[in-house]
Amino acid sequence: MAVIECVKPGDKLGQIILAVDLTVAGTVDRTLAKIQDLGYDPKIRHVNYLSGVHVLAILKEEQHSAIS
């Protein structure tokens, strides 16, 4: 299963997502504080990988049209 389907089902081709994997980022509170200090308002989501469930902080989502 593609990561994009796990992060937000129904997204389309051209979706760009900037995220931080909080599962491997170390201290979650400090990591989220640093992200917010950078001006982001992260949305928390999860992804089911074969290795287990990972928690992501979605920083930015953009939708771009495909180039013909």
Coordinates of C-alpha atoms in Angstrom, one line a residue:
M1 CA 0.0 0.0 0.0
A2 CA 1.4 3.4 -0.9
V3 CA 2.1 5.8 2.0
I4 CA -0.2 8.5 0.5
E5 CA -3.1 6.1 0.9
C6 CA -2.3 5.6 4.5
V7 CA -1.7 9.3 5.3
K8 CA -4.9 10.5 3.8
P9 CA -7.1 8.1 1.7
G10 CA -8.4 9.6 -1.5
D11 CA -5.6 12.0 -2.3
K12 CA -4.7 12.4 -5.9
L13 CA -1.6 12.2 -8.1
G14 CA 0.4 15.4 -7.5
Q15 CA -0.1 15.5 -3.8
I16 CA 3.0 16.6 -1.9
I17 CA 3.2 16.0 1.8
L18 CA 5.9 17.2 4.2
A19 CA 5.9 15.1 7.3
V20 CA 8.0 14.1 10.3
D21 CA 7.9 10.5 11.6
L22 CA 7.4 11.1 15.3
T23 CA 7.9 7.4 16.0
V24 CA 11.6 7.7 15.2
A25 CA 12.2 11.4 16.0
G26 CA 13.2 11.0 19.6
T27 CA 11.4 13.0 22.3
V28 CA 8.0 13.8 20.8
D29 CA 7.2 16.9 22.9
R30 CA 10.5 18.5 22.0
T31 CA 10.2 17.6 18.4
L32 CA 6.7 19.0 18.1
A33 CA 7.8 22.2 20.0
K34 CA 10.7 22.7 17.4
I35 CA 8.3 22.1 14.5
Q36 CA 5.9 24.8 16.0
D37 CA 8.9 27.1 16.5
L38 CA 9.4 26.9 12.7
G39 CA 5.9 28.2 12.2
Y40 CA 4.1 24.9 11.3
D41 CA 0.8 23.7 12.8
P42 CA 1.3 19.9 12.4
K43 CA -1.7 17.6 12.0
I44 CA -1.1 14.2 13.6
R45 CA -1.8 11.1 11.6
H46 CA -0.6 7.5 11.5
V47 CA 0.7 5.1 8.8
N48 CA 0.6 1.3 9.0
Y49 CA 3.9 0.0 7.7
L50 CA 5.0 -3.7 7.7
S51 CA 7.2 -2.8 10.7
G52 CA 4.3 -1.4 12.7
V53 CA 2.3 1.8 13.1
H54 CA 4.2 5.1 12.8
V55 CA 2.9 8.4 14.0
L56 CA 3.4 11.3 11.6
A57 CA 3.3 15.1 12.1
I58 CA 2.0 16.4 8.8
L59 CA 3.6 19.9 8.3
K60 CA 2.3 20.8 4.9
E61 CA 0.1 19.4 2.1
E62 CA 0.0 20.7 -1.4
Q63 CA -1.8 19.6 -4.5
H64 CA -0.2 20.2 -7.9
S65 CA -1.5 19.6 -11.4
A66 CA 0.3 17.0 -13.5
I67 CA 2.4 18.4 -16.3
S68 CA 1.2 17.3 -19.7

